Amino acid sequence: MSQTRKKTSSEGETKPQTSSVNKFLRGSKAESRKENDDLKTTDSQPSNWIQKTAPSETAKPLSSEMELRSSMEKYEQFLQKLGKKAVNKCLDLNNCGLTTADMKEMVALLPFLPDLEELDISWNDFVGGTLHSITQQMHLVSKLKILRLGSCRLTTDDVQALGEALEMIPELEELNLSWNSKVGGNLPLILQKFQKGSKIQMLKLVDCTLTSEDGTFLGQLLPMLQSLEVLDLSINRDIGGSLNSIAQGLKSTSNLKVLKLHSCGLSQKSVKILDAAFRYLAELRKLDLSCNKDLGGGFEDSSAQLVMLKHLQVLDLHQCSLTADDVMSLTQVIPLLSNLQELDLSANKKMGNSSENLLSRLRFLPALKSLVINNCALESETFTALAETSVHLSALEVFNLSWNKCVGGNLKLLLETLKLSMSLRVLRLSSCSLVTEDVVLLASVIQTGHLAKLRKLDLSYNDSICDAGWTMFCQNVRFLKELIELDISLRPSNFRDCGQWFRHLLCAVIKLPQITEIGMKRWILPASQEEELECFDQDKKRSIHFDHGGFQ
């Protein structure tokens, strides 16, 4: 160690500034030297700039050191070309527009990254058809823990090559193959090498065109994945038919914390099947069953085991066609999930006249931070119950009531909530039929120093507000010092000229240090106000996007 320190010190004297790539590779220099010598006798060689004639025995250390320095420089140049920086033990080339030449260059660098733990080449179309060049080098990065290949247009050959290579990276903890349609029908080819005791913790297969047979195989595989914490099978509409097998496998994944089955073709019977597995998932934190429109009616007699999820923090049931009986059943369960932080019941329109009791009992969820209940056709009684409950939700950060017309003219029912909500960050009231009185009320709440933490405010598609109301609002919006997004756009079918309130808005924006986005779609600026906006853009050094006019 003493000699190593001296050597490092000596190098530091001749090279004062240590590059980020040096830091990336320094920890494995000794290993790299040994592996580089070994590599010369293997079949899979790096590109020509790495291949060298075997030096004499006495010259080996010097040659290896020079080779390592050369690889560092190449690595740094490669990252700079792609606009990336070296991160310790991580190669992140996500959405870099990699070309075939880039792929070859990256593959040539892998032998010099023996300590690599994370490789992300997602959203690069040219990966498809060339993955074998990477998988052939997997044995050189055997410490890899994270592999992300989302949306890479993988071919059937890529999928097969990946399956053969996975056994070379036994430390793998995360595998993301989402948005690759060729994974569907070929899942056994990829995952068949996973053995009992696998360290995989996160498996993401979103929109992979998985078949019912894939689902059956996965159900048989799950008992081997004892460390699994995240399973995302969203947007695979054919796996609903193999849910029995998947649910049976889930009973063996006691460490599972996140289960996402968004848009998976689930039916009424699916709720009962999953309900039987919930008692084995005591550690579950997030459950997403959203966008399964045939799920409606399934909770009537099969939601009892949901209450066993004592640690559940996120429950997403949006667009599940919940019936009045479903809501009644959930009323007995949801308020008992004392750790719940996020609840999404949006786009369930039959809740409008049947959710009064459920909404009233949400007051028993003290940790609730996000309540999304937009487009639920709430009626006067249910909105009143929600308003009375919301006063007790002191931790609320996200409140979405958009597309509930009953809010219009009744925003005063939320007055106490708006005054007491010290943590509110996002408030969405889009298409709520708000009237001028509602906006004036909101302006007065803002003026008195409430909603000071608000970062996003959506008042779009409320076309009944007159210019006087917008003037009052724009005069007071300057008090929202942490606001970053504001949307006051009009409906797609409506166009209106901006009134004098636009000048007040420009004056307010100057005093909002963090705002970056102002939505004003279909508001038409007269020529004089267009000039004011142009002057504002030229004078101010901050980047603020005004999305206004007819088609911008």
Coordinates of C-alpha atoms in Angstrom, one line a residue:
M1 CA 0.0 0.0 0.0
S2 CA 2.9 2.3 0.8
Q3 CA 4.4 1.7 -2.6
T4 CA 1.0 2.3 -4.3
R5 CA 0.7 5.6 -2.5
K6 CA 4.1 6.7 -3.6
K7 CA 3.3 5.8 -7.2
T8 CA 0.0 7.7 -7.1
S9 CA 1.8 10.7 -5.6
S10 CA 4.4 10.5 -8.2
E11 CA 1.8 10.4 -11.0
G12 CA 0.0 13.4 -9.3
E13 CA 3.2 15.5 -9.6
T14 CA 3.4 15.0 -13.3
K15 CA -0.3 15.3 -13.9
P16 CA -1.8 17.8 -11.4
Q17 CA -5.4 17.6 -12.6
T18 CA -7.0 14.1 -12.2
S19 CA -9.7 13.5 -14.7
S20 CA -13.1 12.1 -13.8
V21 CA -12.2 9.0 -15.8
N22 CA -9.1 8.5 -13.8
K23 CA -11.3 8.5 -10.7
F24 CA -13.7 6.1 -12.3
L25 CA -10.9 3.6 -13.1
R26 CA -8.4 4.2 -10.3
G27 CA -10.0 1.7 -8.0
S28 CA -9.5 -1.1 -10.4
K29 CA -6.1 -0.3 -11.9
A30 CA -4.3 -3.3 -10.5
E31 CA -7.1 -5.6 -11.6
S32 CA -7.2 -4.0 -15.0
R33 CA -3.5 -4.6 -15.5
K34 CA -3.9 -8.3 -14.8
E35 CA -7.1 -8.6 -16.9
N36 CA -5.6 -6.7 -19.8
D37 CA -2.7 -9.2 -19.9
D38 CA -5.2 -12.1 -19.7
L39 CA -7.4 -10.7 -22.4
K40 CA -4.6 -10.9 -25.0
T41 CA -5.0 -14.7 -24.9
T42 CA -8.8 -14.7 -25.3
D43 CA -10.9 -14.9 -28.4
S44 CA -12.9 -11.7 -27.9
Q45 CA -10.5 -8.9 -28.6
P46 CA -11.2 -5.1 -28.3
S47 CA -10.9 -2.9 -31.3
N48 CA -7.6 -2.3 -33.1
W49 CA -6.5 0.7 -30.9
I50 CA -6.4 -1.7 -27.9
Q51 CA -4.8 -4.6 -29.5
K52 CA -1.0 -4.7 -28.9
T53 CA 1.9 -7.0 -29.5
A54 CA 2.7 -9.0 -26.3
P55 CA 5.7 -7.1 -24.7
S56 CA 8.7 -8.7 -23.0
E57 CA 8.3 -9.8 -19.4
T58 CA 10.2 -6.8 -18.0
A59 CA 8.1 -4.3 -20.1
K60 CA 4.7 -5.6 -19.0
P61 CA 4.0 -3.2 -16.2
L62 CA 4.9 -0.2 -18.3
S63 CA 3.0 -1.4 -21.3
S64 CA -0.1 -2.1 -19.2
E65 CA 0.1 1.3 -17.6
M66 CA 0.4 3.0 -21.0
E67 CA -2.5 0.9 -22.3
L68 CA -4.7 1.9 -19.3
R69 CA -3.9 5.6 -19.8
S70 CA -4.8 5.3 -23.5
S71 CA -8.1 3.7 -22.6
M72 CA -8.8 6.4 -20.1
E73 CA -8.3 9.1 -22.8
K74 CA -10.4 7.2 -25.3
Y75 CA -13.2 6.7 -22.7
E76 CA -13.1 10.4 -21.8
Q77 CA -13.3 11.4 -25.5
F78 CA -16.1 9.0 -26.1
L79 CA -18.2 10.4 -23.2
Q80 CA -17.5 14.0 -24.2
K81 CA -18.6 13.3 -27.8
L82 CA -22.0 12.1 -26.4
G83 CA -22.3 15.0 -23.9
K84 CA -21.9 12.8 -20.9
K85 CA -19.6 12.8 -17.9
A86 CA -18.0 9.9 -16.1
V87 CA -19.8 8.7 -13.0
N88 CA -18.2 6.2 -10.7
K89 CA -18.9 2.6 -11.7
C90 CA -21.7 3.8 -14.0
L91 CA -22.0 4.1 -17.8
D92 CA -25.2 6.0 -18.6
L93 CA -25.8 6.4 -22.4
N94 CA -29.6 6.6 -22.1
N95 CA -31.1 8.4 -25.1
C96 CA -27.8 9.4 -26.6
G97 CA -28.6 8.6 -30.2
L98 CA -25.9 5.9 -30.4
T99 CA -24.8 4.9 -33.9
T100 CA -23.4 1.6 -34.9
A101 CA -19.9 3.1 -34.7
D102 CA -20.6 4.3 -31.2
M103 CA -21.7 0.8 -30.2
K104 CA -18.4 -0.6 -31.5
E105 CA -16.5 2.0 -29.6
M106 CA -18.3 1.3 -26.4
V107 CA -17.8 -2.4 -26.7
A108 CA -14.1 -1.8 -27.2
L109 CA -14.0 0.1 -23.9
L110 CA -15.8 -2.5 -21.8
P111 CA -12.6 -4.6 -21.0
F112 CA -11.2 -1.5 -19.2
L113 CA -14.2 -1.2 -17.0
P114 CA -14.0 -4.3 -14.8
D115 CA -15.7 -2.6 -11.9
L116 CA -18.6 -1.3 -13.9
E117 CA -21.9 -1.8 -11.9
E118 CA -24.4 0.1 -14.0
L119 CA -24.9 0.1 -17.7
D120 CA -27.8 2.0 -19.3
I121 CA -28.2 2.1 -23.1
S122 CA -32.0 2.6 -23.1
W123 CA -33.8 4.5 -25.9
N124 CA -31.1 3.9 -28.5
D125 CA -32.6 2.4 -31.6
F126 CA -29.2 1.2 -33.1
V127 CA -28.7 -1.2 -30.1
G128 CA -31.2 -3.5 -31.8
G129 CA -29.5 -6.2 -33.9
T130 CA -26.1 -5.5 -32.3
L131 CA -26.6 -6.5 -28.7
H132 CA -24.5 -9.7 -29.2
S133 CA -21.4 -7.6 -29.4
I134 CA -22.1 -6.4 -25.9
T135 CA -23.2 -9.8 -24.5
Q136 CA -20.0 -11.4 -25.7
Q137 CA -18.1 -9.1 -23.4
M138 CA -20.4 -9.6 -20.3
H139 CA -17.8 -11.8 -18.6
L140 CA -15.5 -8.7 -18.5
V141 CA -18.1 -6.7 -16.5
S142 CA -19.1 -9.5 -14.1
K143 CA -19.8 -7.1 -11.3
L144 CA -22.6 -5.5 -13.2
K145 CA -25.6 -4.8 -10.9
I146 CA -27.9 -2.7 -13.1
L147 CA -28.7 -3.4 -16.8
R148 CA -31.2 -1.2 -18.6
L149 CA -32.1 -1.9 -22.2
G150 CA -35.5 -0.2 -22.5
S151 CA -36.7 0.7 -25.9
C152 CA -33.7 -0.6 -27.8
R153 CA -35.6 -2.3 -30.6
L154 CA -34.1 -5.7 -29.5
T155 CA -34.4 -8.4 -32.1
T156 CA -35.1 -12.1 -31.4
D157 CA -31.4 -12.8 -31.8
D158 CA -30.6 -10.0 -29.3
V159 CA -33.1 -11.6 -26.8
Q160 CA -31.5 -15.0 -27.2
A161 CA -27.9 -13.6 -26.8
L162 CA -29.0 -11.7 -23.7
G163 CA -30.4 -14.9 -22.1
E164 CA -27.1 -16.7 -22.6
A165 CA -25.1 -13.8 -21.2
L166 CA -27.1 -13.2 -18.0
E167 CA -25.4 -16.1 -16.2
M168 CA -22.1 -14.2 -16.6
I169 CA -23.3 -11.4 -14.3
P170 CA -24.4 -13.1 -11.1
E171 CA -24.5 -9.8 -9.2
L172 CA -27.3 -8.4 -11.3
E173 CA -29.9 -6.6 -9.2
E174 CA -31.9 -4.7 -11.8
L175 CA -33.0 -5.7 -15.3
N176 CA -35.1 -3.4 -17.4
L177 CA -36.2 -4.6 -20.9
S178 CA -39.3 -2.4 -21.2
W179 CA -40.7 -1.3 -24.6
N180 CA -39.1 -4.2 -26.5
S181 CA -41.8 -6.1 -28.3
K182 CA -39.6 -9.0 -29.2
V183 CA -39.3 -9.9 -25.5
G184 CA -42.9 -11.1 -25.8
G185 CA -43.1 -14.8 -26.6
N186 CA -39.4 -15.2 -25.8
L187 CA -39.3 -14.5 -22.1
P188 CA -38.1 -18.0 -21.2
L189 CA -35.1 -17.5 -23.5
I190 CA -34.0 -14.5 -21.4
L191 CA -34.8 -15.5 -17.9
Q192 CA -34.2 -19.2 -18.0
K193 CA -30.7 -18.9 -16.5
F194 CA -32.0 -17.2 -13.4
Q195 CA -31.4 -19.7 -10.6
K196 CA -32.7 -20.0 -7.1
G197 CA -30.8 -17.5 -5.0
S198 CA -30.7 -14.9 -7.8
K199 CA -29.9 -11.4 -6.5
I200 CA -32.4 -9.7 -8.9
Q201 CA -34.3 -7.0 -7.0
M202 CA -36.0 -5.1 -9.8
L203 CA -37.6 -6.6 -13.0
K204 CA -39.3 -4.2 -15.4
L205 CA -41.0 -5.6 -18.5
V206 CA -43.4 -2.7 -19.4
D207 CA -45.1 -3.0 -22.9
C208 CA -43.1 -6.0 -24.0
T209 CA -46.1 -7.8 -25.7
L210 CA -45.9 -10.6 -23.2
T211 CA -48.0 -13.6 -24.0
S212 CA -50.1 -15.7 -21.6
E213 CA -47.4 -18.3 -21.9
D214 CA -44.8 -15.7 -20.8
G215 CA -47.0 -15.0 -17.8
T216 CA -47.2 -18.7 -16.9
F217 CA -43.4 -19.0 -17.1
L218 CA -43.0 -15.9 -15.0
G219 CA -45.2 -17.3 -12.3
Q220 CA -43.1 -20.5 -12.2
L221 CA -39.9 -18.3 -12.0
L222 CA -41.0 -16.0 -9.2
P223 CA -40.3 -18.4 -6.3
M224 CA -36.6 -18.4 -7.4
L225 CA -36.4 -14.6 -7.1
Q226 CA -36.4 -14.3 -3.3
S227 CA -34.8 -10.9 -3.4
L228 CA -37.3 -9.3 -5.8
E229 CA -38.6 -5.9 -4.6
V230 CA -40.0 -4.3 -7.8
L231 CA -42.1 -6.1 -10.5
D232 CA -43.5 -4.0 -13.3
L233 CA -45.6 -5.9 -15.9
S234 CA -47.6 -2.9 -17.1
I235 CA -49.2 -2.6 -20.5
N236 CA -49.0 -6.3 -21.3
R237 CA -52.7 -6.9 -22.0
D238 CA -52.5 -10.7 -22.6
I239 CA -51.0 -11.7 -19.2
G240 CA -54.4 -11.4 -17.5
G241 CA -55.1 -14.9 -18.7
S242 CA -52.1 -16.3 -16.8
L243 CA -52.7 -14.3 -13.6
N244 CA -53.4 -17.5 -11.6
S245 CA -49.8 -18.6 -12.2
I246 CA -48.4 -15.1 -11.5
A247 CA -50.4 -14.8 -8.3
Q248 CA -49.2 -18.2 -7.1
G249 CA -45.6 -17.1 -7.7
L250 CA -46.2 -13.9 -5.9
K251 CA -46.9 -15.8 -2.7
S252 CA -43.2 -16.7 -2.6
T253 CA -41.9 -13.1 -3.1
S254 CA -42.3 -11.9 0.5
N255 CA -39.9 -9.0 0.0
L256 CA -41.9 -7.4 -2.8
K257 CA -42.4 -3.7 -2.3
V258 CA -43.8 -2.5 -5.7
L259 CA -46.3 -4.4 -7.9
K260 CA -47.4 -2.7 -11.1
L261 CA -50.1 -4.3 -13.3
H262 CA -51.3 -1.1 -15.1
S263 CA -53.3 -2.0 -18.2
C264 CA -52.8 -5.8 -18.0
G265 CA -56.2 -7.0 -19.2
L266 CA -57.3 -7.8 -15.6
S267 CA -61.0 -8.7 -15.1
Q268 CA -63.4 -9.0 -12.2
K269 CA -62.0 -12.4 -11.3
S270 CA -58.5 -11.0 -11.2
V271 CA -59.3 -9.1 -7.9
K272 CA -60.2 -12.4 -6.2
I273 CA -57.0 -14.0 -7.5
L274 CA -54.8 -11.2 -6.4
D275 CA -56.6 -10.9 -3.1
A276 CA -55.4 -14.4 -2.2
A277 CA -51.8 -13.4 -2.7
F278 CA -52.0 -10.1 -0.7
R279 CA -51.7 -11.8 2.6
Y280 CA -48.2 -13.0 1.6
L281 CA -47.0 -9.5 0.5
A282 CA -46.7 -7.8 3.9
E283 CA -43.9 -5.5 2.7
L284 CA -45.8 -4.1 -0.3
R285 CA -45.5 -0.3 -0.6
K286 CA -47.0 0.4 -4.0
L287 CA -49.9 -1.3 -5.8
D288 CA -50.9 -0.2 -9.3
L289 CA -54.0 -1.8 -10.9
S290 CA -54.9 1.2 -13.0
C291 CA -56.4 1.2 -16.5
N292 CA -57.9 -2.2 -16.2
K293 CA -61.4 -1.3 -17.3
D294 CA -62.9 -4.8 -16.8
L295 CA -61.9 -4.7 -13.1
G296 CA -65.1 -2.9 -12.2
G297 CA -67.3 -5.0 -9.9
G298 CA -64.4 -7.2 -8.8
F299 CA -63.9 -5.4 -5.4
E300 CA -67.5 -6.1 -4.3
D301 CA -66.6 -9.3 -2.5
S302 CA -62.9 -9.6 -2.9
S303 CA -61.1 -6.6 -1.3
A304 CA -60.8 -8.0 2.3
Q305 CA -57.1 -8.9 2.0
L306 CA -56.1 -5.4 0.9
V307 CA -56.2 -4.5 4.6
M308 CA -53.3 -6.9 5.2
L309 CA -51.1 -4.5 3.3
K310 CA -50.2 -2.5 6.4
H311 CA -47.2 -0.8 4.9
L312 CA -49.0 0.2 1.6
Q313 CA -48.1 3.8 0.7
V314 CA -49.4 4.1 -2.9
L315 CA -52.7 2.7 -4.2
D316 CA -53.6 3.5 -7.9
L317 CA -57.1 2.5 -9.1
H318 CA -57.6 5.1 -11.7
Q319 CA -59.8 4.2 -14.7
C320 CA -60.9 0.8 -13.3
S321 CA -64.6 1.4 -13.9
L322 CA -65.3 1.1 -10.2
T323 CA -69.0 0.5 -9.4
A324 CA -71.0 1.8 -6.5
D325 CA -70.6 -1.7 -4.8
D326 CA -66.8 -1.5 -5.4
V327 CA -66.8 1.9 -3.7
M328 CA -68.8 0.6 -0.8
S329 CA -66.4 -2.3 -0.3
L330 CA -63.3 -0.1 -0.6
T331 CA -64.9 2.2 2.0
Q332 CA -64.3 -0.5 4.6
V333 CA -60.7 -1.1 3.6
I334 CA -58.9 2.1 2.4
P335 CA -59.4 4.1 5.6
L336 CA -57.6 1.3 7.5
L337 CA -54.4 1.7 5.4
S338 CA -52.9 4.1 7.9
N339 CA -49.6 4.4 6.0
L340 CA -51.2 5.4 2.7
Q341 CA -49.5 8.4 1.2
E342 CA -50.9 8.5 -2.4
L343 CA -54.4 7.6 -3.5
D344 CA -55.6 7.8 -7.2
L345 CA -59.2 7.1 -7.8
S346 CA -59.5 9.3 -10.9
A347 CA -61.6 8.6 -14.0
N348 CA -64.1 6.4 -12.2
K349 CA -67.2 8.2 -13.0
K350 CA -69.6 6.0 -11.1
M351 CA -68.0 7.3 -7.9
G352 CA -69.8 10.6 -8.4
N353 CA -72.9 9.7 -6.4
S354 CA -71.6 6.8 -4.3
S355 CA -68.4 7.9 -2.7
E356 CA -69.6 10.2 0.0
N357 CA -68.8 7.7 2.8
L358 CA -65.5 6.8 1.3
L359 CA -64.4 10.4 0.9
S360 CA -65.6 11.2 4.5
R361 CA -63.4 8.5 5.9
L362 CA -60.2 9.6 4.2
R363 CA -59.7 11.9 7.2
F364 CA -58.3 8.7 9.0
L365 CA -55.3 8.8 6.7
P366 CA -53.0 11.3 8.4
A367 CA -50.0 10.5 6.1
L368 CA -51.9 11.1 2.8
K369 CA -49.8 13.4 0.6
S370 CA -51.5 13.0 -2.8
L371 CA -55.2 12.7 -3.5
V372 CA -56.1 12.5 -7.2
I373 CA -59.8 12.3 -7.8
N374 CA -60.2 14.1 -11.1
N375 CA -62.9 13.2 -13.6
C376 CA -65.0 11.3 -11.1
A377 CA -68.3 13.2 -11.9
L378 CA -68.5 14.3 -8.2
E379 CA -71.9 15.6 -7.2
S380 CA -72.7 18.3 -4.7
E381 CA -73.0 16.0 -1.7
T382 CA -69.8 14.1 -2.5
F383 CA -67.8 17.3 -3.1
T384 CA -69.1 18.7 0.2
A385 CA -67.9 15.5 2.0
L386 CA -64.5 15.7 0.3
A387 CA -64.2 19.4 1.3
E388 CA -64.9 18.6 4.9
T389 CA -62.4 15.8 4.9
S390 CA -59.6 17.7 3.2
V391 CA -59.4 20.0 6.2
H392 CA -58.0 17.1 8.2
L393 CA -55.3 16.2 5.6
S394 CA -52.5 18.4 6.9
A395 CA -49.8 16.5 5.0
L396 CA -51.5 17.0 1.6
E397 CA -49.0 18.0 -1.2
V398 CA -50.9 17.1 -4.3
F399 CA -54.7 17.8 -4.7
N400 CA -56.2 17.1 -8.1
L401 CA -59.9 17.9 -8.6
S402 CA -59.9 18.6 -12.3
W403 CA -62.9 17.8 -14.5
N404 CA -65.4 17.8 -11.7
K405 CA -67.9 20.4 -12.7
C406 CA -69.5 20.7 -9.2
V407 CA -66.4 22.6 -8.0
G408 CA -67.5 25.6 -10.1
G409 CA -69.2 28.2 -7.9
N410 CA -68.4 26.1 -4.8
L411 CA -64.7 26.7 -4.3
K412 CA -65.6 28.4 -1.0
L413 CA -66.1 25.0 0.5
L414 CA -62.4 24.5 0.2
L415 CA -61.5 27.8 1.8
E416 CA -60.4 26.4 5.1
T417 CA -58.4 23.6 3.4
L418 CA -56.6 26.2 1.2
K419 CA -55.8 28.3 4.3
L420 CA -54.6 25.4 6.4
S421 CA -52.7 23.5 3.7
M422 CA -49.1 24.4 4.6
S423 CA -47.6 21.6 2.5
L424 CA -49.6 21.9 -0.7
R425 CA -47.3 21.8 -3.8
V426 CA -49.7 21.0 -6.6
L427 CA -53.3 22.2 -7.1
R428 CA -55.2 21.2 -10.2
L429 CA -58.6 22.6 -10.9
S430 CA -58.7 22.2 -14.7
S431 CA -62.1 22.2 -16.4
C432 CA -64.0 22.6 -13.1
S433 CA -66.4 25.3 -14.4
L434 CA -64.8 27.9 -12.2
V435 CA -66.5 31.3 -12.2
T436 CA -65.1 34.7 -11.4
E437 CA -66.0 34.5 -7.7
D438 CA -63.9 31.3 -7.4
V439 CA -60.8 33.0 -8.8
V440 CA -61.3 36.1 -6.7
L441 CA -61.5 33.8 -3.6
L442 CA -58.3 32.0 -4.6
A443 CA -56.6 35.4 -5.2
S444 CA -57.6 36.5 -1.7
V445 CA -56.2 33.3 -0.1
I446 CA -52.9 33.8 -2.0
Q447 CA -52.7 37.5 -1.0
T448 CA -53.0 36.6 2.7
G449 CA -49.9 34.5 2.5
H450 CA -51.5 31.0 2.2
L451 CA -50.4 28.5 -0.4
A452 CA -46.9 29.8 -0.1
K453 CA -45.4 26.4 -1.0
L454 CA -47.4 26.0 -4.2
R455 CA -45.3 25.0 -7.2
K456 CA -47.8 24.0 -9.8
L457 CA -51.2 25.6 -10.3
D458 CA -53.6 24.5 -13.1
L459 CA -56.7 26.6 -13.8
S460 CA -57.0 25.8 -17.5
Y461 CA -60.2 25.2 -19.4
N462 CA -62.3 27.4 -17.1
D463 CA -63.6 29.8 -19.8
S464 CA -66.3 31.5 -17.7
I465 CA -63.9 33.7 -15.7
C466 CA -64.2 37.3 -16.8
D467 CA -61.3 39.7 -17.3
A468 CA -61.9 41.3 -13.9
G469 CA -61.3 37.9 -12.2
W470 CA -58.1 37.3 -14.1
T471 CA -56.9 40.8 -13.2
M472 CA -57.5 40.1 -9.5
F473 CA -55.7 36.8 -9.8
C474 CA -52.7 38.1 -11.8
Q475 CA -52.2 41.0 -9.3
N476 CA -51.8 38.5 -6.5
V477 CA -50.0 35.6 -8.1
R478 CA -46.7 37.3 -7.3
F479 CA -47.0 36.1 -3.7
L480 CA -46.5 32.5 -4.9
K481 CA -42.7 32.7 -4.7
E482 CA -42.1 29.0 -5.3
L483 CA -44.4 28.7 -8.3
I484 CA -42.7 27.0 -11.3
E485 CA -45.7 26.2 -13.5
L486 CA -49.0 28.1 -14.1
D487 CA -51.7 27.0 -16.7
I488 CA -54.6 29.3 -17.6
S489 CA -55.2 27.9 -21.1
L490 CA -58.6 28.0 -22.7
R491 CA -60.5 25.0 -24.1
P492 CA -59.5 23.9 -27.6
S493 CA -62.8 25.2 -29.1
N494 CA -62.5 28.7 -27.5
F495 CA -60.3 31.7 -28.4
R496 CA -60.3 35.0 -26.6
D497 CA -58.3 38.2 -26.6
C498 CA -56.1 38.9 -23.6
G499 CA -57.3 41.7 -21.4
Q500 CA -55.3 44.3 -19.5
W501 CA -54.7 41.6 -16.9
F502 CA -51.8 40.3 -19.1
R503 CA -49.7 43.4 -18.0
H504 CA -50.3 42.4 -14.4
L505 CA -49.2 38.9 -15.2
L506 CA -45.9 40.1 -16.7
C507 CA -45.3 42.3 -13.7
A508 CA -46.0 39.4 -11.4
V509 CA -43.6 37.0 -13.3
I510 CA -40.7 39.3 -12.6
K511 CA -41.2 38.7 -8.9
L512 CA -41.5 34.9 -9.3
P513 CA -37.9 33.7 -9.1
Q514 CA -38.6 30.0 -10.0
I515 CA -41.3 30.1 -12.6
T516 CA -40.4 28.5 -16.0
E517 CA -43.7 27.6 -17.7
I518 CA -46.9 29.6 -18.3
G519 CA -49.6 28.0 -20.3
M520 CA -51.9 30.4 -22.1
K521 CA -53.1 28.4 -25.1
R522 CA -55.7 30.0 -27.2
W523 CA -55.4 33.4 -25.5
I524 CA -54.8 35.9 -28.4
L525 CA -52.3 38.7 -27.7
P526 CA -52.9 42.0 -29.5
A527 CA -49.9 43.5 -31.3
S528 CA -49.1 45.8 -28.4
Q529 CA -49.0 42.9 -25.9
E530 CA -46.9 40.9 -28.3
E531 CA -44.4 43.7 -28.3
E532 CA -44.4 43.8 -24.5
L533 CA -43.8 40.1 -24.4
E534 CA -40.9 40.4 -26.9
C535 CA -39.4 43.2 -24.8
F536 CA -39.8 41.0 -21.7
D537 CA -38.0 38.1 -23.3
Q538 CA -35.1 40.3 -24.4
D539 CA -34.7 42.2 -21.1
K540 CA -34.9 39.3 -18.8
K541 CA -32.1 36.8 -18.6
R542 CA -34.3 34.0 -17.2
S543 CA -35.8 31.4 -19.4
I544 CA -39.6 31.4 -19.2
H545 CA -41.8 29.7 -21.7
F546 CA -45.0 31.4 -22.5
D547 CA -47.2 28.9 -24.4
H548 CA -49.9 31.2 -25.9
G549 CA -51.9 31.9 -29.0
G550 CA -53.7 29.5 -31.3
F551 CA -51.2 26.8 -32.3
Q552 CA -48.0 27.3 -30.3

